[in-house]
Coordinates of C-alpha atoms and ligand atoms in Angstrom, one line a residue:
X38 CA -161.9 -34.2 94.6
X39 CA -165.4 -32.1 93.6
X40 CA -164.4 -28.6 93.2
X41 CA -167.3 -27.9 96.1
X42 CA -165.2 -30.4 98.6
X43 CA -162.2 -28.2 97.3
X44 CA -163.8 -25.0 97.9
X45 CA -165.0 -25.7 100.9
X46 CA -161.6 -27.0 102.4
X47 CA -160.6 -23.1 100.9
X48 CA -163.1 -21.8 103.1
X49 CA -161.9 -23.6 106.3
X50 CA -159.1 -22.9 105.6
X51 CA -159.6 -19.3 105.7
X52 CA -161.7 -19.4 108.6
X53 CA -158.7 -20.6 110.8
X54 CA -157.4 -17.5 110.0
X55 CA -153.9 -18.7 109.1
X56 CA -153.6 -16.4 105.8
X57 CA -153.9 -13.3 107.9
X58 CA -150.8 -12.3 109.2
X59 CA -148.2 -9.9 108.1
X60 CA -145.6 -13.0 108.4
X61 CA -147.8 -15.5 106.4
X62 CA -148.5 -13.1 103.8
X63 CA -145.2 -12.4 103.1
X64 CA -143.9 -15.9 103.1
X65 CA -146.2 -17.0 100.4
X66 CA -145.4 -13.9 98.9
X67 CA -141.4 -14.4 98.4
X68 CA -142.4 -18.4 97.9
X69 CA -144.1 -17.5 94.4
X70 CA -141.5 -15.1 93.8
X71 CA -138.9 -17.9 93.8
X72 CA -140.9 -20.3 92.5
X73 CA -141.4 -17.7 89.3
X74 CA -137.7 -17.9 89.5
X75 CA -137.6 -21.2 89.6
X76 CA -139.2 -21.9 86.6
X77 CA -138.1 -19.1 84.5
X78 CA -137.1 -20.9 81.2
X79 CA -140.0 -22.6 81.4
X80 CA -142.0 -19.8 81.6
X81 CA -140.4 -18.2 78.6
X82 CA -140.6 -21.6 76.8
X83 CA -144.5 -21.1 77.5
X84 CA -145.0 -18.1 76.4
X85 CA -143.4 -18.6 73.1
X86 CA -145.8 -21.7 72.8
X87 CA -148.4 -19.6 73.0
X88 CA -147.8 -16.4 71.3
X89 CA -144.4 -16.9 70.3
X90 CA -143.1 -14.2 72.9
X91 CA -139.1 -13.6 72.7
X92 CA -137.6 -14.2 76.0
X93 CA -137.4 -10.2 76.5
X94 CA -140.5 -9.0 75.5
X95 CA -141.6 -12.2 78.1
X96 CA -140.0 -10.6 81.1
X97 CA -140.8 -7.1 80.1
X98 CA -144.5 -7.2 80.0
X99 CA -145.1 -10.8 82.1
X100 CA -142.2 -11.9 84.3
X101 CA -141.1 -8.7 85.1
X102 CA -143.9 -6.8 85.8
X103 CA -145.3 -9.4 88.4
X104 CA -141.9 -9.6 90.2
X105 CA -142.0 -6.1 90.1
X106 CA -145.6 -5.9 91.7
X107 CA -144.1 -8.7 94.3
X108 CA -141.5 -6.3 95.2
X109 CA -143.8 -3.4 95.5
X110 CA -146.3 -5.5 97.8
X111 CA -143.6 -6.7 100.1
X112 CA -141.6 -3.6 100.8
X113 CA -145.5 -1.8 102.0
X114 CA -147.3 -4.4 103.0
X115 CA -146.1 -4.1 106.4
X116 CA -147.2 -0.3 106.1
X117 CA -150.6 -0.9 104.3
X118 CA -151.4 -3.4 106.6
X119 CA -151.2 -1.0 109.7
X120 CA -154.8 0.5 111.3
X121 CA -154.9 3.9 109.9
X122 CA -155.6 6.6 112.6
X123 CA -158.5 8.9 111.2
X124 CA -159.8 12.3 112.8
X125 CA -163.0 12.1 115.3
X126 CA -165.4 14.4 115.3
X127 CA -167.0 16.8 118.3
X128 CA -169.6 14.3 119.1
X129 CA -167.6 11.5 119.6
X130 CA -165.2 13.6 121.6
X131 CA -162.5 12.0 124.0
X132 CA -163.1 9.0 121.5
X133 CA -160.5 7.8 118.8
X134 CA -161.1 6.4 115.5
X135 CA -159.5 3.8 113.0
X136 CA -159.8 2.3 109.9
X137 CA -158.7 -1.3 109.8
X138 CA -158.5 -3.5 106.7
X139 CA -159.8 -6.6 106.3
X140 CA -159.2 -9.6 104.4
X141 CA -162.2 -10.8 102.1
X142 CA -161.9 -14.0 102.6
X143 CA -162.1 -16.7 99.1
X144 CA -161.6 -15.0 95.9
X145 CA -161.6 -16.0 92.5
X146 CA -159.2 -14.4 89.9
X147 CA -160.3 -14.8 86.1
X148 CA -157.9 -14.1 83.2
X149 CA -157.4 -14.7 79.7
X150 CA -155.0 -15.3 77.2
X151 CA -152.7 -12.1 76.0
X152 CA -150.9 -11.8 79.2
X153 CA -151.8 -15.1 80.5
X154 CA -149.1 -15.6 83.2
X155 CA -148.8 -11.2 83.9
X156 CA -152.7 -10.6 84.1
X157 CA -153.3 -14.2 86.5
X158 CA -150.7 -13.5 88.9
X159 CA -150.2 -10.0 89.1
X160 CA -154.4 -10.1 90.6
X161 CA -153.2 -13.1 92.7
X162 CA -150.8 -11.6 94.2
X163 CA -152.9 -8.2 95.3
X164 CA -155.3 -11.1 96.7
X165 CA -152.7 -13.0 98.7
X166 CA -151.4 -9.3 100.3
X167 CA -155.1 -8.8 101.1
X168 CA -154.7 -11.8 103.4
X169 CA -156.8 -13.8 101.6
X170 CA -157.3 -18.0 99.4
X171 CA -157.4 -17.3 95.7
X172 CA -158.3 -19.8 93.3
X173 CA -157.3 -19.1 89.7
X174 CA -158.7 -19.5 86.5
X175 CA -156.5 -18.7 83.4
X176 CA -157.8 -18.9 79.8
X177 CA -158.0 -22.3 78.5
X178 CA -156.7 -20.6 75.0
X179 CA -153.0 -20.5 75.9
X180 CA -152.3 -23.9 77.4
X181 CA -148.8 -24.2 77.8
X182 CA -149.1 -21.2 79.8
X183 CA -151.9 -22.2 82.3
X184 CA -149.8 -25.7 82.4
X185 CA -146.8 -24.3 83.9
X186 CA -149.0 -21.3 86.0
X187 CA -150.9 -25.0 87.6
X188 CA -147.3 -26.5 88.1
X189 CA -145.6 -23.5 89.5
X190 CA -148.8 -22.7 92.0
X191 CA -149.5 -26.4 92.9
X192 CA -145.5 -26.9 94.0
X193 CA -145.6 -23.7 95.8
X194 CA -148.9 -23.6 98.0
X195 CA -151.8 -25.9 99.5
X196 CA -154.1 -26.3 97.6
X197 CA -156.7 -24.6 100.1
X198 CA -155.1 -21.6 99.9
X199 CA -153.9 -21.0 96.1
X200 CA -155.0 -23.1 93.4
X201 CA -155.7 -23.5 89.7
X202 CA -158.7 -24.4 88.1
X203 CA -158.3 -25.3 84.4
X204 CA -160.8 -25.3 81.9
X205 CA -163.2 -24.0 79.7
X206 CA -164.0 -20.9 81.4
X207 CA -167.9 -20.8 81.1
X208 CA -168.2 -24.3 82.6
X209 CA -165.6 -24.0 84.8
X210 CA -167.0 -21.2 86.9
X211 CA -170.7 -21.8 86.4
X212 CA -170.0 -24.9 88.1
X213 CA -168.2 -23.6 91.2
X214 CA -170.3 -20.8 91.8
X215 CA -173.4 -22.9 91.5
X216 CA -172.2 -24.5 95.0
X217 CA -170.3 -21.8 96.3
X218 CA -170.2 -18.5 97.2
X219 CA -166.6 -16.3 96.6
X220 CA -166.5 -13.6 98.6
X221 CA -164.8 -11.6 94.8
X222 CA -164.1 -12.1 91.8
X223 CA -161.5 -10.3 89.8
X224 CA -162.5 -10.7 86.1
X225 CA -160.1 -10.1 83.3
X226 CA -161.3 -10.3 79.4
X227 CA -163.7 -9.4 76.9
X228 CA -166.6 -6.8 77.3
X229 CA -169.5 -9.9 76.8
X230 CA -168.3 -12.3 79.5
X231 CA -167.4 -9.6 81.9
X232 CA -171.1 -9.0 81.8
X233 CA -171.9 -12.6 82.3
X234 CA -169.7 -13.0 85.2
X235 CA -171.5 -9.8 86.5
X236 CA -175.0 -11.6 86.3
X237 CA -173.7 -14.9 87.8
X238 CA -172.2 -13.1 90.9
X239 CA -175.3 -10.9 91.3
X240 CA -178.1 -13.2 92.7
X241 CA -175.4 -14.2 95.8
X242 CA -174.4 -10.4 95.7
X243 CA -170.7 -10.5 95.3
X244 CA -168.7 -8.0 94.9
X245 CA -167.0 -7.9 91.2
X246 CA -163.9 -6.1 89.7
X247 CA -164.2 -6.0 86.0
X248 CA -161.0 -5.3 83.9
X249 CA -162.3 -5.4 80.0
X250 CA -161.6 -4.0 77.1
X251 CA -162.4 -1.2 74.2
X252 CA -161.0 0.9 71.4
X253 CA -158.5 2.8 72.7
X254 CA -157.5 6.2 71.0
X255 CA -154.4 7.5 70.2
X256 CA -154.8 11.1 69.0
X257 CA -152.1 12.8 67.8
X258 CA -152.1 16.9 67.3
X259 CA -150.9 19.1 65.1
X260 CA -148.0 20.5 67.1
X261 CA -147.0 16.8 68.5
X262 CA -143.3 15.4 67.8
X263 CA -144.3 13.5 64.8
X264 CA -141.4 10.8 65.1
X265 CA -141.4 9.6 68.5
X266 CA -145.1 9.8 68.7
X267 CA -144.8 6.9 65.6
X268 CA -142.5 5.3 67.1
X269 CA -144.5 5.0 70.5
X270 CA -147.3 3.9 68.8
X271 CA -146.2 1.4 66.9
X272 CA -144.8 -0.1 70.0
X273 CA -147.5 0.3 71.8
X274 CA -149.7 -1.2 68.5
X275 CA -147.5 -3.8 67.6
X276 CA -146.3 -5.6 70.5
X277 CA -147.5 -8.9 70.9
X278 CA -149.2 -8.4 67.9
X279 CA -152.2 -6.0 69.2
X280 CA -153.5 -8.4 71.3
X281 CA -153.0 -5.7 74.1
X282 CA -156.4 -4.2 75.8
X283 CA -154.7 -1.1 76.1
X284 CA -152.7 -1.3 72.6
X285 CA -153.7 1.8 70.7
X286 CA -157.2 0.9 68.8
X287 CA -156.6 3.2 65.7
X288 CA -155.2 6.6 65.6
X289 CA -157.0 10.1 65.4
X290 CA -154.6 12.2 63.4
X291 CA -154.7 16.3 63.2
X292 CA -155.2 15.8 58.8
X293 CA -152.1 18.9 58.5
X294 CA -149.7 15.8 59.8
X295 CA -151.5 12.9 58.7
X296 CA -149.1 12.0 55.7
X297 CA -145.9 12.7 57.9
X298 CA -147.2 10.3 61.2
X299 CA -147.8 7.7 58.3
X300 CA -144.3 7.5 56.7
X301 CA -143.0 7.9 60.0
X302 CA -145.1 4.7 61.1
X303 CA -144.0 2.7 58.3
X304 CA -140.5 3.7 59.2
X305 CA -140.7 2.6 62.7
X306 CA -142.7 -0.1 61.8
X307 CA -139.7 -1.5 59.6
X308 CA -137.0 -0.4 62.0
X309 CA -138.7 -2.6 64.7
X310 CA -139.5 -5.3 62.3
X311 CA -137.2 -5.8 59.4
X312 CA -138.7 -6.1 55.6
X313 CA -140.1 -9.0 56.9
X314 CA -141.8 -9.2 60.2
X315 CA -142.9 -13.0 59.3
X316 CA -139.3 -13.9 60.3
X317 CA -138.6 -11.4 63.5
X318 CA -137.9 -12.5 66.6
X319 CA -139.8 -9.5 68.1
X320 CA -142.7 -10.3 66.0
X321 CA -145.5 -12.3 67.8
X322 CA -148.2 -14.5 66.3
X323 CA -152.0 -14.1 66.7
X324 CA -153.6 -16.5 69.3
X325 CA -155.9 -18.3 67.4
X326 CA -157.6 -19.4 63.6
X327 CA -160.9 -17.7 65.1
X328 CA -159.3 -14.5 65.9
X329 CA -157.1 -14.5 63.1
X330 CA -160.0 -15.0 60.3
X331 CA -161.5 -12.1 62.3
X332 CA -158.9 -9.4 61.9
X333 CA -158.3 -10.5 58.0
X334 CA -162.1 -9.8 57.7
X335 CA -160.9 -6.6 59.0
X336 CA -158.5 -6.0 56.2
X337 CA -161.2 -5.8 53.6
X338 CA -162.9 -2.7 55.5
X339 CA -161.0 0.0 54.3
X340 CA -157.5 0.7 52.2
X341 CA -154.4 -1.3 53.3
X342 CA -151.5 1.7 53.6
X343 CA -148.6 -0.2 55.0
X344 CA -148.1 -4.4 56.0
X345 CA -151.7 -6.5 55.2
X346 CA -149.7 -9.8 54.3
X347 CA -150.2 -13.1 56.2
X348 CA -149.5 -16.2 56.7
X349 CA -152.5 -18.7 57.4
X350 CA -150.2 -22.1 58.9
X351 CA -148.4 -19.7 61.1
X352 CA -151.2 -17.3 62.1
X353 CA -148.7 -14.5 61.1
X354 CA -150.3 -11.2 60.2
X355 CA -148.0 -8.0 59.6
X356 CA -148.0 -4.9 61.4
X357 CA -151.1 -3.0 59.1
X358 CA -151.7 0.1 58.8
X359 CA -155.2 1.0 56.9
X360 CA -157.1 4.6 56.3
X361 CA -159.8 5.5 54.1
X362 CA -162.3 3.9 56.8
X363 CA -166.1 4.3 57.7
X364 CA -167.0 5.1 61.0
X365 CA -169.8 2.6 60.3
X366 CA -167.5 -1.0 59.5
X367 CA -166.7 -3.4 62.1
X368 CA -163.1 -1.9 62.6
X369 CA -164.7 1.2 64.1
X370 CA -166.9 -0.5 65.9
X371 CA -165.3 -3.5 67.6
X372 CA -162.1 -3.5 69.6
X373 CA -159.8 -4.8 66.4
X374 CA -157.2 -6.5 69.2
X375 CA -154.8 -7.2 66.4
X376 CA -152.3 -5.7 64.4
X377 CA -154.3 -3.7 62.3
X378 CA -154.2 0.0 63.1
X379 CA -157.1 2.5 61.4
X380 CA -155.9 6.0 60.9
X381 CA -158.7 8.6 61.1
X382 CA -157.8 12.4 60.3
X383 CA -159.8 15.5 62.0
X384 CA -159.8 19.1 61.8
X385 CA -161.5 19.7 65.2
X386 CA -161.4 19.1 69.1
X387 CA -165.2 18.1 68.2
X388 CA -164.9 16.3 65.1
X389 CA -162.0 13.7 67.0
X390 CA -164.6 13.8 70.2
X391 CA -167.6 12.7 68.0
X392 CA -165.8 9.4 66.9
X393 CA -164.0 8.5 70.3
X394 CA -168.0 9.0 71.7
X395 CA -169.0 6.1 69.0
X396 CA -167.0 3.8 71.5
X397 CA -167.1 5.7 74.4
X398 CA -165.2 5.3 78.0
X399 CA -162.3 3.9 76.5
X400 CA -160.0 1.9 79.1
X401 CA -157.1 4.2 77.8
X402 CA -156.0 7.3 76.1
X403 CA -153.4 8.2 74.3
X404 CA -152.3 12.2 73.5
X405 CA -149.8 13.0 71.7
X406 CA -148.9 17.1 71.9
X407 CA -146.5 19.9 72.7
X408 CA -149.4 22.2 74.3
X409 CA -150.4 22.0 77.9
X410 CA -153.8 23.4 76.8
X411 CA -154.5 21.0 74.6
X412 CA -153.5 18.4 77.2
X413 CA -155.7 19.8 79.9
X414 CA -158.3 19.9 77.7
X415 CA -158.3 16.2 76.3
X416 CA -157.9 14.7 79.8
X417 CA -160.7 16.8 81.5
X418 CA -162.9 15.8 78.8
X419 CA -163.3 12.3 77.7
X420 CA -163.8 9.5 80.4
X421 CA -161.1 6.8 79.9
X422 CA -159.7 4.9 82.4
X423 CA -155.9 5.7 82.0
X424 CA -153.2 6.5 79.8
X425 CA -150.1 9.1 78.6
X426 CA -149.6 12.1 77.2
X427 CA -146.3 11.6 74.7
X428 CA -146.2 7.8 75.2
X429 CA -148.6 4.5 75.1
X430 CA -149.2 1.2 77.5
X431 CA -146.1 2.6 80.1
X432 CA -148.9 4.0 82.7
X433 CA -149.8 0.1 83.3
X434 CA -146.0 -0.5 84.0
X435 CA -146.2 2.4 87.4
X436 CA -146.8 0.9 89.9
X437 CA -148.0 4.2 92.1
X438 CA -150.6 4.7 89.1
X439 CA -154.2 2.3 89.7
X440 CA -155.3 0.6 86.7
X441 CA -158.4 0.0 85.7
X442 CA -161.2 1.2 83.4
X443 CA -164.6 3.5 83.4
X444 CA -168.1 2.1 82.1
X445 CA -167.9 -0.2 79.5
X446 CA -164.1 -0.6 80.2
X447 CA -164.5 -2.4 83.6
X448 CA -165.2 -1.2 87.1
X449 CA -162.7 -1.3 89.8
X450 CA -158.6 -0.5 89.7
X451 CA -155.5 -2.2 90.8
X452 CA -151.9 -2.2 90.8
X453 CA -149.4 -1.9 94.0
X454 CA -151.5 0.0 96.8
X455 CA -154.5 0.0 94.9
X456 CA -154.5 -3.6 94.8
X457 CA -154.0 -4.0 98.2
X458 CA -157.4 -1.7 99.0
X459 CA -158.9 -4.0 96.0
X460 CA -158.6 -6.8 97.7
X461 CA -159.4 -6.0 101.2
X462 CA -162.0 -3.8 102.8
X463 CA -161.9 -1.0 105.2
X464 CA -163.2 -1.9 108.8
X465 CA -164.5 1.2 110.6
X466 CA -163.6 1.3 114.7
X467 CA -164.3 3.9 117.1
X468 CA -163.2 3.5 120.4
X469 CA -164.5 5.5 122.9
X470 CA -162.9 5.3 126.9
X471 CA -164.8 4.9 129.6
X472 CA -163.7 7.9 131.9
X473 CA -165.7 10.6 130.1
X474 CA -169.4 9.7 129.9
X475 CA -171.4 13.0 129.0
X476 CA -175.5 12.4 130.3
X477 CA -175.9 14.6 127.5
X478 CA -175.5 11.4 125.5
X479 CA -178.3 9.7 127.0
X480 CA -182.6 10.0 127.1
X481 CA -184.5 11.7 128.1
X482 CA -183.0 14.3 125.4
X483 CA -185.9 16.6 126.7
X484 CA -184.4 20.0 126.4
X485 CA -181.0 19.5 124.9
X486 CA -181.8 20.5 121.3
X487 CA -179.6 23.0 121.1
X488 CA -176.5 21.7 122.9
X489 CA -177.2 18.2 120.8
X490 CA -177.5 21.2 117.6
X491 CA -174.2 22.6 118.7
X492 CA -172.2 19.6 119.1
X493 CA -173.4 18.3 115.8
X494 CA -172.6 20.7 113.4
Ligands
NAD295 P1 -162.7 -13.7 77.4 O1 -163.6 -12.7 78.0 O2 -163.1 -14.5 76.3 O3 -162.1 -14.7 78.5 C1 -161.5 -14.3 79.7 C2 -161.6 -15.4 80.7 O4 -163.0 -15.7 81.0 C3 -161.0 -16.8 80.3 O5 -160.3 -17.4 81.4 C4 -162.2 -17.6 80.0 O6 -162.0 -19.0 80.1 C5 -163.2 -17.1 81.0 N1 -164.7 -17.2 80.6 C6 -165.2 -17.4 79.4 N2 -166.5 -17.5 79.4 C7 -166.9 -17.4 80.7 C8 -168.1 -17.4 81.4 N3 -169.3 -17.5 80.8 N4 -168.1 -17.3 82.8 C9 -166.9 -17.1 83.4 N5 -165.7 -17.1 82.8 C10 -165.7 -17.2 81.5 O7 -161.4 -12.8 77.0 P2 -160.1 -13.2 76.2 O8 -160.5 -13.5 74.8 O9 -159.4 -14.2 77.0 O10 -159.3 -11.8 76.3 C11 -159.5 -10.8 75.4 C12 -160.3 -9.7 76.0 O11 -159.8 -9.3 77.3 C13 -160.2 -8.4 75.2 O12 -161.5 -7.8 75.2 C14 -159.3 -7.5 76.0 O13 -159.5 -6.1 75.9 C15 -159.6 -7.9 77.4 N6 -158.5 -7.7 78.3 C16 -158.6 -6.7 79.2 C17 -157.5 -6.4 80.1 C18 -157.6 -5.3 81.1 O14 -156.7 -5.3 82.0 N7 -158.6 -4.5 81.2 C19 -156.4 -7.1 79.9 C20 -156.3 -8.1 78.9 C21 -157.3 -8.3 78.1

């Protein structure tokens, strides 16, 4: 079948208004959560395929976080999906006002390949709440994952409801969106293609969440606790090998504890890791020969402190630590996405603010301190789009907290309620009775300035 006969069987489908309901909604809604279930060694198998994920670090940052966000949407969606009473104002007096939400109607959820089951389905899922179809497009660069994603969605649901289109992702959606038009599209990935899908939606006006990327700080103070902000980062660095958008980009270090936070790095680096992290089963491989060639590049820009061996045949590079950098190289200018981590001392609020503003409106932050000044001051000051104080990645794992980023590090959040809001729209009703029926209200308005005045204020 054409994808345009396929989208437009979506868009019937919609318009018969099945997907609506509270019960629909949260049938589908416990049917993917079994058929995740279901299909739970496969998933891990996947995974492992892809970016050689253990089986724990598969439910702890995929599995588990979209059963999690299933959980969430089905103990409120009952709640959220109630009209919400609002005040009325003296003009409209005797009337009473609502906001209802609405679904959107056919959306299309774009995603790539560090999270490629987590970041597909945990969008999907806020779309199916919202009431509405939802056709999904996972990155073509992790196969086995968007394999057993198309298996577990096309045994679960119609295909005019939820489906999966495969494929390389410029063709893929150029070509459905030449002959359709989604009512939103959730975007997941790089900084460049999140633009493109921005100009591709704009001629037919569609609405657009962008969830991208960027070099995210983590800036450690003077008066910080030195070990367990190491250890945090690292985990926060070196899970699945960097390839995190909201991994810690490089570090900004207060230079009095610069030589303690490394040692301590290396430690934690080593405790995680063994002497050889080539051979760990927490240890994950980088996605691709393109992407890996890119972060060796990397490796030349500066001096290698800790890690900086590889292996080519198994795309393994260690957990890196480099200093001695130029805010001018490629490392401080790109988001690295890898395992290499740039540490970059200052003396100064200013001095640390002047190289986070080279990349600015980071999609998270990460402060490490003992001072409440100091932390009132960092997070009133730079524009980033979430993040911790004492801790890094763990804000995207709260459900209550909306994720998303600022300027160049998307537009639009998500997560549990804010999902929900994503992916619906608020419908404005006033209802007014038809027992009180002021003339004041009709022409001629001659002479009623000031009770109109009055009324309006
Ligand atoms: P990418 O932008 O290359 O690809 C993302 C998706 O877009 C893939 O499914 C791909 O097939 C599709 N695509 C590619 N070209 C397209 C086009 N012209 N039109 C429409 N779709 C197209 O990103 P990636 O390499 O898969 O992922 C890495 C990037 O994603 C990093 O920059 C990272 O920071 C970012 N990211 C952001 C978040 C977040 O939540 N903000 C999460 C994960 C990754």
């Amino acid at each position: 079948m054409s994808s345009t006969v396929a989208l437009q069987n979506m868009r019937a489908f919609y318009n018969n208004g099945g997907t609506r309901s509270y019960t629909f909604r949260k049938q589908q809604l416990k049917k993917l959560k079994q058929a995740l279930l279901q299909h739970e060694e496969e998933i891990y198998e996947a995974l492992y395929a892809d970016l050689k994920k253990s089986r724990e670090e598969a439910y702890l940052t995929e599995l588990g976080l979209i059963l999690a966000e299933i959980r969430t949407i089905l103990k409120n969606l009952r709640q959220w999906m109630k009209p919400k009473p609002v005040t009325t104002n003296l003009f409209n007096f005797a009337s009473s006002s609502s906001i209802y939400r609405d679904s959107l109607g056919v959306v299309l959820v774009i995603s790539p390949w560090n999270f490629p089951l987590q970041l597909a389905l945990m969008a999907a899922a806020g779309a199916m709440a919202g009431g509405n179809c939802v056709v999904i497009k996972p990155s073509e660069l992790a196969p086995a994952t968007a394999a057993i994603l198309q298996k577990i969605i096309t045994a679960s649901f119609p295909p005019e409801y939820v489906c999966v289109a495969q494929g390389d992702g410029a063709e893929v959606v150029t070509e459905m969106m030449e002959s359709f038009r989604f009512d939103h599209i959730f975007f997941t990935g790089s900084v460049g293609v999140g633009r493109a899908v921005y100009e591709l939606a704009a001629p037919k006006l569609i609405p657009v969440t962008l969830e991208l990327g960027g070099k995210t700080p983590a800036i450690v103070e003077a008066d910080a606790n030195i070990d367990i902000a190491a250890k945090r980062i690292a985990v926060g660095k070196y899970t699945n090998s960097g390839q995190i958008c909201i991994a810690p980009d490089y570090i900004l270090v207060h230079t009095s504890v610069k030589e303690k936070l490394l040692k301590a790095l290396i430690k934690a680096i080593k405790s995680f890791y063994g002497d050889d992290p080539g051979i760990s089963y927490d240890y994950g491989k980088i996605i691709n020969k393109k992407r890996f060639d890119k972060l060796l590049n990397y490796l030349q820009q500066g001096n290698i402190v800790a890690g900086g061996r590889y292996t080519a045949a198994s795309l393994f590079l260690e957990p890196t630590i480099m200093d001695g950098i130029s805010l001018e190289s490629e490392l401080m200018k790109e988001e690295i996405f890898g395992p290499v981590l740039p540490v970059i001392p200052f003396e100064t609020m200013e001095e640390a603010l002047a190289v986070i503003a080279i990349n600015p409106n980071p999609l998270a932050l990460y402060l490490f301190t003992t001072d409440k000044k100091k932390e009132h001051a960092w997070i009133s000051t730079v524009p980033f789009g979430g993040g911790c104080i004492n801790n890094t990645l763990v804000h995207f794992s709260n459900p209550s907290l909306p994720f998303g980023g600022v300027g160049n590090s998307g537009i639009g959040h998500y997560h549990g309620k804010y999902s929900f809001e994503l992916f619906t729209r608020p419908k404005a009703v006033l209802k007014s009775p038809t027992w009180f029926d002021p003339s004041l209200k009709y022409p001629s308005f001659k002479e009623k300035l000031r009770i109109i005045k009055m009324i309006l204020r």
